[in-house]
Coordinates of C-alpha atoms and ligand atoms in Angstrom, one line a residue:
M1 CA 0.0 0.0 0.0
M2 CA 1.3 3.5 -0.8
G3 CA 2.7 5.5 2.1
Y4 CA 4.2 2.5 3.7
A5 CA 7.8 1.3 3.3
G6 CA 6.3 -2.1 3.0
N7 CA 8.6 -4.0 5.3
F8 CA 8.8 -4.6 9.1
L9 CA 11.8 -5.8 10.9
E10 CA 11.5 -8.9 13.1
V11 CA 14.3 -9.1 15.6
D12 CA 14.7 -12.1 17.8
L13 CA 17.1 -11.2 20.5
T14 CA 17.4 -14.7 21.9
E15 CA 18.5 -16.1 18.6
G16 CA 20.3 -12.9 17.5
S17 CA 18.4 -13.1 14.2
V18 CA 16.8 -10.5 12.0
K19 CA 14.2 -11.0 9.2
E20 CA 11.8 -8.9 7.3
T21 CA 8.0 -9.4 7.3
S22 CA 5.1 -7.6 5.8
F23 CA 1.3 -7.3 6.3
S24 CA -1.5 -7.5 3.7
D25 CA -3.2 -4.4 2.4
E26 CA -6.3 -5.6 4.2
V27 CA -4.6 -5.6 7.6
L28 CA -3.0 -2.2 7.0
R29 CA -6.4 -0.8 5.9
D30 CA -8.1 -2.2 9.0
Y31 CA -5.4 -1.4 11.6
I32 CA -3.5 1.5 9.9
G33 CA -0.2 1.3 11.8
G34 CA 1.1 2.4 15.3
R35 CA -1.4 1.5 18.1
G36 CA -4.0 -0.2 15.8
L37 CA -1.5 -2.5 14.2
A38 CA 0.1 -3.2 17.6
A39 CA -3.2 -4.5 18.9
K40 CA -3.5 -6.7 15.8
I41 CA 0.0 -8.1 16.0
L42 CA -0.1 -8.7 19.8
W43 CA -3.5 -10.4 19.6
D44 CA -2.6 -12.7 16.7
R45 CA 0.7 -13.7 18.2
I46 CA 0.2 -13.8 22.0
G47 CA -3.5 -13.3 22.5
E48 CA -4.2 -17.0 23.1
R49 CA -1.7 -17.0 26.0
W50 CA -2.2 -13.4 27.1
E51 CA -3.0 -14.1 30.8
E52 CA 0.2 -16.3 31.2
I53 CA 2.7 -13.9 29.7
D54 CA 4.8 -11.9 32.1
P55 CA 5.4 -8.6 30.5
F56 CA 9.1 -8.8 31.5
S57 CA 9.5 -12.3 30.0
P58 CA 11.2 -12.9 26.7
D59 CA 7.8 -14.0 25.4
N60 CA 6.5 -10.4 25.4
I61 CA 6.8 -8.6 22.1
L62 CA 8.1 -5.0 22.0
L63 CA 6.7 -3.1 19.1
V64 CA 8.0 0.2 17.6
L65 CA 5.6 1.1 14.8
T66 CA 5.2 4.0 12.5
G67 CA 2.0 4.8 10.6
P68 CA 1.2 5.9 7.0
L69 CA 1.3 9.6 8.0
T70 CA 4.7 9.4 9.6
G71 CA 6.7 11.9 7.7
F72 CA 3.7 13.2 5.8
I73 CA 2.2 15.4 8.6
P74 CA 3.9 18.2 10.5
G75 CA 5.5 16.6 13.6
T76 CA 5.6 12.9 13.9
K77 CA 5.6 10.1 16.4
V78 CA 6.2 6.4 16.7
C79 CA 4.1 4.1 18.8
I80 CA 5.7 1.8 21.3
S81 CA 3.7 -1.1 22.6
G82 CA 3.6 -4.7 23.9
K83 CA 2.0 -6.3 26.9
S84 CA 2.2 -3.5 29.5
P85 CA 3.8 -4.2 32.9
Q86 CA 1.6 -1.5 34.4
S87 CA -1.9 -2.5 33.3
N88 CA -1.2 -6.1 32.0
G89 CA -3.2 -4.9 29.0
M90 CA -1.8 -3.2 25.9
I91 CA -1.0 0.5 25.8
G92 CA -0.1 2.4 22.7
S93 CA 2.6 4.8 24.0
T94 CA 3.7 7.4 21.5
I95 CA 6.9 9.3 21.4
A96 CA 7.8 12.3 19.2
G97 CA 11.0 12.9 17.3
E98 CA 12.7 11.9 14.1
F99 CA 12.9 8.2 14.8
G100 CA 9.8 7.3 12.7
V101 CA 11.0 9.3 9.7
D102 CA 14.5 7.8 9.8
L103 CA 13.0 4.3 10.1
K104 CA 10.8 4.8 7.1
C105 CA 13.6 6.3 5.1
A106 CA 15.6 3.2 6.0
G107 CA 12.9 1.1 4.4
Y108 CA 10.9 -0.1 7.4
D109 CA 7.5 0.6 8.9
G110 CA 8.4 -0.8 12.3
L111 CA 10.2 -3.2 14.5
I112 CA 8.8 -6.4 16.1
I113 CA 11.2 -7.4 18.9
T114 CA 11.0 -10.7 20.7
G115 CA 13.2 -12.7 23.1
R116 CA 16.0 -11.6 25.3
A117 CA 19.6 -10.9 24.4
E118 CA 22.3 -12.8 26.3
R119 CA 24.1 -9.6 27.1
P120 CA 23.3 -5.9 26.9
S121 CA 22.7 -5.0 23.3
Y122 CA 21.5 -2.4 20.9
I123 CA 20.0 -2.6 17.5
L124 CA 21.6 -0.6 14.7
V125 CA 19.5 -0.1 11.5
C126 CA 21.3 1.7 8.7
D127 CA 19.1 1.4 5.6
G128 CA 18.9 -2.3 4.9
Q129 CA 21.8 -3.2 7.1
I130 CA 20.9 -4.4 10.5
E131 CA 23.3 -5.3 13.3
I132 CA 22.7 -6.4 16.9
R133 CA 25.6 -4.8 18.7
D134 CA 27.2 -5.0 22.2
A135 CA 26.0 -2.4 24.7
T136 CA 27.9 -3.7 27.7
S137 CA 30.0 -0.5 28.0
I138 CA 26.9 1.7 28.3
W139 CA 24.7 -0.6 30.5
G140 CA 24.2 1.3 33.7
K141 CA 24.8 4.7 32.2
G142 CA 22.3 7.5 32.3
G143 CA 20.7 9.0 29.3
R144 CA 23.2 11.7 28.7
E145 CA 26.2 9.4 28.6
T146 CA 24.3 6.8 26.6
L147 CA 23.4 9.3 23.9
K148 CA 26.9 10.8 23.7
H149 CA 28.4 7.4 23.3
L150 CA 25.9 6.0 20.9
V151 CA 25.9 9.1 18.6
K152 CA 29.7 9.0 18.3
R153 CA 29.9 5.2 17.8
S154 CA 27.0 5.1 15.4
V155 CA 28.2 7.9 13.2
E156 CA 31.4 5.9 12.8
D157 CA 29.4 2.7 12.1
I158 CA 27.2 4.4 9.6
K159 CA 30.3 5.7 7.8
R160 CA 31.6 2.2 7.7
L161 CA 28.3 0.8 6.3
R162 CA 27.8 3.7 3.9
P163 CA 31.4 4.7 3.0
N164 CA 30.4 6.9 0.0
Y165 CA 27.8 8.9 1.7
G166 CA 29.9 11.8 2.9
E167 CA 29.0 13.8 6.0
V168 CA 26.7 11.8 8.4
K169 CA 24.3 13.6 10.7
E170 CA 23.4 12.0 14.0
P171 CA 21.0 9.1 13.8
S172 CA 17.7 8.8 15.7
I173 CA 17.9 6.8 18.9
L174 CA 15.4 5.3 21.3
Y175 CA 17.1 4.3 24.6
I176 CA 16.6 3.5 28.2
G177 CA 18.3 4.6 31.4
P178 CA 18.9 2.6 34.6
A179 CA 15.1 2.7 35.4
G180 CA 14.5 0.6 32.3
E181 CA 17.5 -1.7 32.8
N182 CA 16.3 -2.5 36.3
R183 CA 12.9 -3.4 34.9
T184 CA 11.0 -0.9 36.9
R185 CA 7.4 -0.5 35.9
V186 CA 7.8 3.3 35.9
A187 CA 10.5 3.4 33.2
A188 CA 10.1 5.2 29.9
V189 CA 11.6 4.7 26.5
V190 CA 13.4 7.9 25.9
S191 CA 14.4 9.9 22.8
K192 CA 16.4 13.1 22.2
Y193 CA 16.9 13.5 25.9
A194 CA 13.6 15.3 26.2
H195 CA 10.9 12.9 25.0
G196 CA 9.6 9.9 26.8
A197 CA 7.1 7.2 26.1
G198 CA 6.2 6.4 29.7
Y199 CA 2.6 5.1 29.7
G200 CA 2.8 1.3 29.6
G201 CA 6.2 0.9 31.3
Y202 CA 7.9 -0.2 28.1
G203 CA 11.3 1.1 29.3
G204 CA 11.2 -1.8 31.7
V205 CA 10.3 -4.1 28.8
M206 CA 13.3 -3.0 26.8
G207 CA 15.4 -3.6 29.9
S208 CA 14.0 -7.1 30.3
K209 CA 15.1 -7.8 26.8
N210 CA 18.6 -6.5 27.6
L211 CA 18.0 -4.0 24.9
K212 CA 19.6 -0.6 25.7
A213 CA 18.8 1.2 22.5
I214 CA 17.6 1.2 18.9
V215 CA 19.6 3.4 16.6
V216 CA 18.3 4.2 13.1
K217 CA 19.6 6.0 10.1
G218 CA 17.7 6.1 6.8
F219 CA 19.2 7.7 3.7
G220 CA 16.3 6.9 1.4
P221 CA 13.3 9.0 0.5
L222 CA 9.9 8.6 2.2
P223 CA 7.8 6.0 0.5
E224 CA 5.8 7.0 -2.5
A225 CA 2.5 8.7 -1.8
H226 CA -0.6 8.0 -3.9
D227 CA -1.2 11.8 -4.6
M228 CA 2.0 13.6 -3.6
E229 CA 0.7 17.0 -4.8
K230 CA -2.3 16.7 -2.6
A231 CA -0.3 15.4 0.3
I232 CA 2.1 18.4 0.1
Q233 CA -0.8 20.8 -0.2
L234 CA -2.3 19.4 3.0
F235 CA 1.0 19.4 4.7
D236 CA 1.5 23.1 3.9
E237 CA -2.0 23.9 5.0
F238 CA -1.6 22.0 8.3
S239 CA 1.7 23.8 8.8
R240 CA 0.2 27.2 8.2
R241 CA -2.4 26.5 10.8
N242 CA 0.1 25.1 13.2
F243 CA 2.1 28.3 13.0
E244 CA -0.9 30.0 14.4
I245 CA -0.9 28.0 17.6
E246 CA 1.0 30.8 19.3
D247 CA 0.5 29.6 22.8
F248 CA 2.5 26.3 22.4
R249 CA 5.2 28.0 20.3
R250 CA 5.7 30.7 22.8
W251 CA 5.3 28.7 26.0
G252 CA 5.5 25.1 25.2
T253 CA 3.1 22.8 27.1
G254 CA 4.3 24.4 30.3
R255 CA 1.9 27.2 29.8
G256 CA -0.5 25.0 31.7
G257 CA 1.7 24.9 34.7
Y258 CA -0.1 27.9 36.2
H259 CA -3.4 27.8 34.3
F260 CA -4.3 24.2 35.3
G261 CA -3.5 24.9 38.9
A262 CA -4.8 28.4 39.5
E263 CA -7.7 28.5 37.1
T264 CA -9.0 25.0 36.5
S265 CA -8.0 23.3 39.8
S266 CA -7.0 20.2 38.1
E267 CA -3.2 20.0 38.6
P268 CA -1.9 17.4 41.1
I269 CA -0.5 19.0 44.3
R270 CA 1.1 16.9 47.1
N271 CA 0.0 13.6 45.7
W272 CA -3.3 15.0 44.6
Q273 CA -4.3 16.0 48.1
E274 CA -5.1 19.4 46.5
E275 CA -5.5 20.4 42.9
W276 CA -5.3 24.2 43.4
H277 CA -2.4 26.6 43.6
N278 CA -1.8 30.2 42.7
V279 CA 2.0 30.1 43.1
E280 CA 3.2 32.8 40.6
S281 CA 6.6 31.3 40.4
F282 CA 5.2 28.5 38.2
K283 CA 3.9 30.9 35.6
G284 CA 5.4 30.3 32.1
E285 CA 7.3 33.7 32.2
E286 CA 9.2 32.5 35.3
F287 CA 10.9 29.8 33.2
D288 CA 12.0 32.3 30.5
K289 CA 15.3 33.1 32.0
Y290 CA 16.5 29.5 31.9
W291 CA 15.9 28.9 28.3
V292 CA 18.8 28.3 26.0
K293 CA 16.6 27.2 23.2
R294 CA 13.3 28.9 22.9
Y295 CA 11.8 27.2 19.8
W296 CA 12.7 23.6 19.4
G297 CA 10.6 21.3 17.3
D298 CA 10.6 17.8 15.9
F299 CA 10.8 16.9 12.3
G300 CA 8.8 19.2 10.1
C301 CA 6.9 20.6 13.1
P302 CA 6.2 24.4 13.2
V303 CA 4.6 24.1 16.7
T304 CA 8.0 23.9 18.3
C305 CA 6.6 23.1 21.7
L306 CA 9.9 22.1 23.2
K307 CA 11.9 24.6 25.4
L308 CA 15.4 23.7 26.5
S309 CA 16.2 25.0 29.9
V310 CA 19.6 25.0 31.6
I311 CA 20.7 25.9 35.2
R312 CA 23.9 27.9 34.8
S313 CA 24.9 28.4 38.4
G314 CA 24.3 27.3 42.0
K315 CA 23.8 23.9 43.5
F316 CA 21.9 22.6 40.4
A317 CA 24.3 24.0 37.8
G318 CA 24.5 21.9 34.7
A319 CA 21.0 20.6 34.8
I320 CA 19.4 20.6 31.4
C321 CA 16.0 19.5 30.1
D322 CA 12.9 20.3 28.1
N323 CA 11.2 22.7 30.6
P324 CA 8.6 23.8 31.2
D325 CA 6.9 20.7 30.0
Y326 CA 3.5 20.5 31.7
E327 CA 3.6 16.9 32.9
F328 CA 7.1 17.2 34.3
E329 CA 6.2 20.5 35.8
A330 CA 3.2 19.0 37.5
Y331 CA 4.4 15.5 38.5
M332 CA 8.1 16.5 39.3
G333 CA 6.9 19.9 40.6
T334 CA 3.6 20.7 42.2
N335 CA 2.8 17.1 43.1
L336 CA 6.0 17.0 45.2
G337 CA 5.3 20.4 46.7
I338 CA 8.1 21.8 44.5
F339 CA 7.3 25.3 43.3
R340 CA 10.7 26.7 42.3
P341 CA 11.5 26.5 38.6
E342 CA 15.2 25.8 39.3
D343 CA 14.3 22.8 41.4
N344 CA 11.8 21.6 38.9
I345 CA 14.4 21.7 36.1
Y346 CA 16.9 19.9 38.2
I347 CA 14.7 17.0 39.3
S348 CA 13.2 16.7 35.8
Y349 CA 16.8 16.5 34.5
I350 CA 17.7 13.7 36.9
A351 CA 14.5 11.8 36.1
N352 CA 15.2 12.1 32.4
D353 CA 18.7 10.8 32.9
L354 CA 17.5 7.9 34.9
G355 CA 15.0 7.1 32.2
L356 CA 12.0 7.4 34.6
C357 CA 8.6 8.3 33.2
G358 CA 7.9 11.8 34.5
I359 CA 4.3 10.8 35.3
Q360 CA 4.7 7.3 36.6
G361 CA 7.9 8.1 38.5
G362 CA 6.6 11.4 39.8
A363 CA 3.4 9.7 41.0
V364 CA 5.2 7.1 43.0
L365 CA 7.5 9.8 44.6
G366 CA 4.4 11.8 45.6
F367 CA 2.7 8.6 47.0
A368 CA 5.8 7.9 49.1
A369 CA 5.8 11.4 50.4
E370 CA 2.2 11.3 51.5
L371 CA 3.0 8.1 53.4
Y372 CA 5.9 9.9 55.1
Q373 CA 3.6 12.9 55.8
R374 CA 1.2 10.5 57.5
G375 CA 3.9 8.8 59.5
I376 CA 3.3 5.5 57.6
L377 CA 6.8 5.4 56.1
T378 CA 9.6 6.4 58.4
R379 CA 12.8 8.2 57.6
E380 CA 14.7 5.0 58.4
E381 CA 12.6 3.0 55.9
L382 CA 13.3 5.7 53.3
G383 CA 17.1 5.2 53.8
G384 CA 17.5 8.4 55.9
L385 CA 15.6 10.7 53.5
E386 CA 13.6 13.6 55.0
L387 CA 10.9 13.3 52.4
S388 CA 9.0 16.4 53.2
W389 CA 7.1 18.3 50.5
G390 CA 9.4 20.5 48.4
N391 CA 12.6 18.8 49.5
T392 CA 14.1 18.5 46.0
E393 CA 17.3 16.8 47.1
A394 CA 15.4 14.1 49.0
F395 CA 13.1 13.5 46.1
T396 CA 16.0 13.3 43.7
S397 CA 17.7 10.7 45.9
L398 CA 14.6 8.7 46.1
A399 CA 14.2 8.8 42.3
E400 CA 17.7 7.3 42.1
K401 CA 16.7 4.5 44.6
V402 CA 13.6 3.8 42.5
A403 CA 15.5 3.6 39.2
R404 CA 18.1 1.3 40.8
R405 CA 15.7 -0.6 42.9
E406 CA 17.7 0.1 46.1
G407 CA 16.0 -0.3 49.5
I408 CA 12.5 1.1 49.5
G409 CA 13.0 1.9 45.8
G410 CA 12.6 -1.8 45.1
I411 CA 8.9 -1.6 46.2
L412 CA 8.3 1.9 44.7
A413 CA 9.7 0.7 41.4
E414 CA 6.6 -1.4 41.0
G415 CA 4.5 1.8 40.5
V416 CA 1.9 3.4 42.6
Y417 CA -0.7 0.6 42.6
R418 CA 1.6 -2.4 43.2
A419 CA 3.6 -0.5 45.7
A420 CA 0.4 0.4 47.6
L421 CA -0.6 -3.3 47.6
K422 CA 2.8 -4.4 48.9
L423 CA 3.1 -1.7 51.5
S424 CA -0.5 -2.3 52.7
Q425 CA 0.5 -5.9 53.3
I426 CA 3.7 -4.9 55.2
K427 CA 2.0 -2.2 57.3
G428 CA -1.4 -3.9 57.8
V429 CA -3.4 -0.9 56.6
N430 CA -5.2 -0.1 53.4
L431 CA -2.9 2.3 51.5
L432 CA -4.8 2.1 48.2
Q433 CA -6.7 5.1 49.3
Y434 CA -3.6 7.2 48.7
A435 CA -2.7 5.6 45.3
V436 CA -3.9 7.7 42.4
H437 CA -4.0 5.4 39.5
E438 CA -6.3 3.7 37.0
K439 CA -5.7 -0.1 36.6
G440 CA -2.1 0.2 37.6
V441 CA -1.4 3.3 35.5
A442 CA -0.8 6.6 37.3
I443 CA -3.1 9.2 36.0
G444 CA -1.9 12.1 33.8
A445 CA -1.7 15.5 35.4
H446 CA -5.3 16.5 34.6
G447 CA -7.7 16.0 37.4
I448 CA -11.4 15.5 37.0
R449 CA -12.9 16.9 40.2
S450 CA -13.4 20.5 39.2
G451 CA -14.8 19.4 35.9
E452 CA -12.9 22.3 34.2
D453 CA -10.1 20.3 32.5
F454 CA -10.5 18.2 29.3
A455 CA -10.5 15.0 31.4
K456 CA -14.0 14.4 32.9
N457 CA -15.9 11.9 35.1
I458 CA -15.3 8.6 33.2
S459 CA -12.3 9.6 31.1
Y460 CA -9.8 7.4 32.9
A461 CA -12.1 4.8 34.4
C462 CA -13.4 3.6 31.1
S463 CA -10.3 4.2 29.0
V464 CA -8.6 1.1 27.5
Q465 CA -5.3 2.8 28.2
A466 CA -6.4 3.4 31.8
G467 CA -4.7 6.5 33.3
D468 CA -3.4 7.8 30.0
H469 CA -4.5 11.4 29.6
T470 CA -3.9 11.3 25.9
S471 CA -6.5 8.6 25.3
L472 CA -9.7 9.5 27.2
A473 CA -13.0 7.7 27.2
S474 CA -15.9 10.1 26.4
I475 CA -19.6 9.8 25.8
R476 CA -19.6 12.8 23.5
E477 CA -20.5 12.0 19.9
Y478 CA -18.0 10.8 17.4
G479 CA -15.0 13.0 16.7
S480 CA -13.7 13.0 20.2
G481 CA -12.7 10.5 22.8
E482 CA -10.6 7.4 22.5
A483 CA -11.5 6.6 18.9
S484 CA -9.9 9.9 17.9
S485 CA -6.8 9.1 19.9
I486 CA -6.6 5.7 18.3
L487 CA -6.5 7.5 14.9
S488 CA -3.7 9.8 15.9
D489 CA -1.7 7.0 17.6
S490 CA -2.2 4.7 14.6
A491 CA -1.5 7.2 11.7
T492 CA 0.8 8.4 13.6
C493 CA 0.5 12.1 14.4
C494 CA 1.5 14.3 17.3
T495 CA -1.8 15.4 19.0
F496 CA -0.4 18.9 19.5
T497 CA -0.2 19.4 15.7
T498 CA -3.8 18.3 15.1
F499 CA -5.6 20.5 17.5
D500 CA -6.9 22.7 14.7
I501 CA -7.2 20.0 12.2
E502 CA -10.6 18.2 11.7
V503 CA -10.8 14.4 11.5
E504 CA -12.0 14.7 7.9
E505 CA -8.9 16.5 7.0
I506 CA -6.6 13.9 8.5
L507 CA -8.6 11.3 6.6
Q508 CA -8.1 13.4 3.4
L509 CA -4.3 13.3 4.0
Y510 CA -4.6 9.6 4.7
E511 CA -6.2 9.1 1.3
A512 CA -3.7 11.3 -0.5
V513 CA -0.9 9.3 1.1
T514 CA -2.3 5.7 0.8
G515 CA -4.8 6.0 -2.0
F516 CA -7.4 4.4 0.3
R517 CA -10.6 6.3 1.1
L518 CA -11.6 5.9 4.7
T519 CA -14.8 7.7 5.8
R520 CA -15.4 9.1 9.2
E521 CA -18.2 6.6 9.8
E522 CA -16.0 3.6 8.8
W523 CA -13.4 4.8 11.3
Y524 CA -15.7 5.5 14.2
E525 CA -18.2 2.8 13.7
E526 CA -15.9 0.0 12.6
K527 CA -12.2 0.2 12.5
A528 CA -11.5 2.3 15.7
L529 CA -14.1 0.2 17.5
R530 CA -12.4 -3.0 16.5
I531 CA -9.0 -1.8 17.9
L532 CA -10.8 -0.7 21.1
Q533 CA -12.4 -4.1 21.6
I534 CA -9.0 -5.9 21.3
Q535 CA -7.4 -3.5 23.8
R536 CA -10.4 -3.9 26.2
A537 CA -10.2 -7.7 26.0
M538 CA -6.5 -7.6 26.7
L539 CA -7.1 -5.4 29.7
L540 CA -9.8 -7.7 31.1
I541 CA -7.8 -10.8 30.6
G542 CA -4.8 -9.2 32.3
G543 CA -2.6 -11.5 34.3
P544 CA -0.3 -13.0 35.5
D545 CA 0.0 -10.8 38.6
I546 CA -3.2 -8.8 38.4
N547 CA -6.6 -9.2 36.8
W548 CA -9.0 -6.4 36.4
R549 CA -12.6 -7.2 37.4
P550 CA -15.3 -6.2 34.9
G551 CA -17.9 -3.9 36.5
I552 CA -15.6 -3.1 39.4
D553 CA -12.3 -1.8 38.3
D554 CA -13.7 0.9 35.9
E555 CA -13.6 3.2 38.9
N556 CA -12.0 6.5 39.8
P557 CA -9.3 6.3 42.5
P558 CA -10.6 7.0 46.0
R559 CA -8.9 10.4 46.0
F560 CA -11.0 11.6 43.1
W561 CA -14.1 11.1 45.2
E562 CA -12.8 13.4 48.0
P563 CA -14.1 16.9 47.6
L564 CA -11.5 19.5 46.6
P565 CA -10.1 21.0 49.8
S566 CA -9.2 24.5 48.5
G567 CA -9.4 26.9 45.6
P568 CA -12.3 28.3 43.5
Y569 CA -13.9 24.8 43.2
K570 CA -13.5 24.0 46.9
G571 CA -15.9 21.2 47.9
K572 CA -16.5 20.0 44.3
T573 CA -16.0 16.5 43.2
V574 CA -17.3 14.0 40.7
D575 CA -21.0 13.3 41.1
R576 CA -21.4 9.5 41.7
N577 CA -24.8 9.3 40.0
Q578 CA -23.6 11.1 36.9
F579 CA -20.5 8.9 36.8
E580 CA -22.5 5.7 36.9
R581 CA -24.9 7.0 34.3
E582 CA -22.1 8.1 31.9
K583 CA -20.3 4.8 32.4
Q584 CA -23.4 2.8 31.3
E585 CA -24.0 5.2 28.4
Y586 CA -20.4 4.7 27.4
Y587 CA -20.6 0.9 27.6
K588 CA -23.6 1.0 25.4
L589 CA -21.9 3.3 22.9
V590 CA -19.0 1.0 22.4
G591 CA -20.9 -2.2 22.5
W592 CA -20.2 -3.5 26.0
D593 CA -22.6 -5.1 28.4
E594 CA -23.5 -3.5 31.8
R595 CA -20.3 -4.9 33.4
G596 CA -18.2 -3.4 30.6
V597 CA -17.5 -6.6 28.8
P598 CA -17.6 -6.6 25.0
K599 CA -20.9 -8.2 23.9
P600 CA -20.5 -11.3 21.7
E601 CA -22.6 -9.6 19.0
T602 CA -20.3 -6.6 19.0
L603 CA -17.3 -8.8 18.5
R604 CA -18.9 -10.9 15.8
K605 CA -20.0 -7.9 13.9
L606 CA -16.4 -6.7 13.9
G607 CA -15.1 -10.1 12.9
L608 CA -13.4 -10.6 16.2
E609 CA -14.6 -14.2 16.9
S610 CA -11.2 -15.2 18.3
V611 CA -11.6 -12.4 20.9
E612 CA -15.0 -13.7 21.8
N613 CA -13.7 -17.3 22.1
K614 CA -10.9 -16.2 24.4
L615 CA -13.2 -14.1 26.6
R616 CA -15.4 -17.2 26.9
N617 CA -12.5 -19.5 27.7
T618 CA -11.3 -17.2 30.4
K619 CA -14.9 -17.0 31.7
I620 CA -15.2 -13.3 31.2
I621 CA -18.1 -13.9 28.8
D622 CA -20.5 -16.4 30.3
Ligands
SF4_1 S1 4.1 19.6 18.7 FE1 5.9 19.5 20.0 S2 6.1 17.3 20.6 FE2 4.6 17.5 18.8 S3 6.0 17.1 17.1 FE3 5.9 19.3 17.4 S4 7.6 19.9 18.6 FE4 7.3 17.7 18.8

């Protein structure tokens, strides 16, 4: 099919073998790429044994997939997936950068990685030449060292493999830090030192495969498009509109740092005990003085939402990261009681270097601090750390312990939910009441209690990606909600570049690139729904350590039922009756029964008989 390179790389790390594979046009039309195709591949290959497969076992499959729009739309992403060590379902976790474009220009639409390498390794893809190389010398190293080493070494390798090419620019690299190597469930797959795919915990999956990095350089053109003229015209039009998103270009996503706290009361503060603050030091302007790069964008992206900040002097001198980035600002800032930009830049820098997901890692640090606040975790148990709110050095030390699984870090590395279960057992009290998560996935930094943010009532509770704030369940009519996220994550586009672009326009670009006409109705009523059912089934089957109970686990965390204690929305919380009503409405909309289980007739209509059979065999369908 046009728009695709046509080949996928299958890498078996146990065998040390590499081969090419492809998918039929029918599969590509139904599942597009990225998240959709990941659901298809995972279901076909390990769906039958889903409940038995430990996400950290060699049996798990790590997928890095592009989509047909990768390279053809301003800004671009790849989708990382597999069986998630956080939810035990499947999460499509996207990461921006040039990796997808380089991969397609190398001649591949994605990587399907199985097994476990005998020793630390990385995969090098240079056009059609693939090597599995030794990464022993960088195992244990942080992101900064890893990147420095890999760029230098890979440029030399690429010159060796392509001797006549001349000057070689740095390749695209996905890598993990110590958090991933140590198989924490809060580890991200990282890129460009600033981007992370953290939902899902796939950094830990890479670590379990002894895979430190994937390095790609493609010298070829993008694949042929069906109607290149039209594709270019739409690219230009989307770019023009993206140039008008002034807020993101000027402030990055960190613009929300003040807005979500002060005005919408939906930013996590001190482990979500509050969601309101009016601390002026967290206004976008306050970060201006740290910027060394004001407009930084990914391939072909005029939004340039990245801002590179550096601390030049003082105790945190040398810290560098993309800041303000809203999620980092919230989870490594307000949620830890940190309201000083310098401290936020520093701890974000350390978390990036460790390869911790800003959201999952920040959530578990905040959870530990609340237990300390309540006297449940002692200073001794924390290895001598005075984990009081705002103590940046203590939080940074704890982040190190989590990434390296040292002391209490070994428990916290399991993520908020599993750590709460374990500590409840040790302490003999129910600590789940302080764990803000949805089905094992810490919730993005957008609270639902004030009702003023884009996440609402059932957004997380009914999402097949659980706490993922980029994929929210919604009862609003088609054109919003998870089905739209599935389109972006499958095509693959960066959501920030599609704010002002209608679904119809994305489908026009999809047609110009692939030559295949896909209507809005076909997407929302058939194809997106099919992908959603597969993800839902995987989530419900779960295992081996945790199974989610239909009808029970589609629930907000206890904290979200507590009334907001301060701010303009003081006293407000989610209305239980409305929540239950919307939940049932949503189940109906997507073809689930009153417990939230896909109905047999829904599955049959979508040609998912194998999913029906599996749900029957596991007694989820009676
Ligand atoms: S909007 Fe931001 S994250 Fe998305 S592609 Fe552009 S620069 Fe990258």
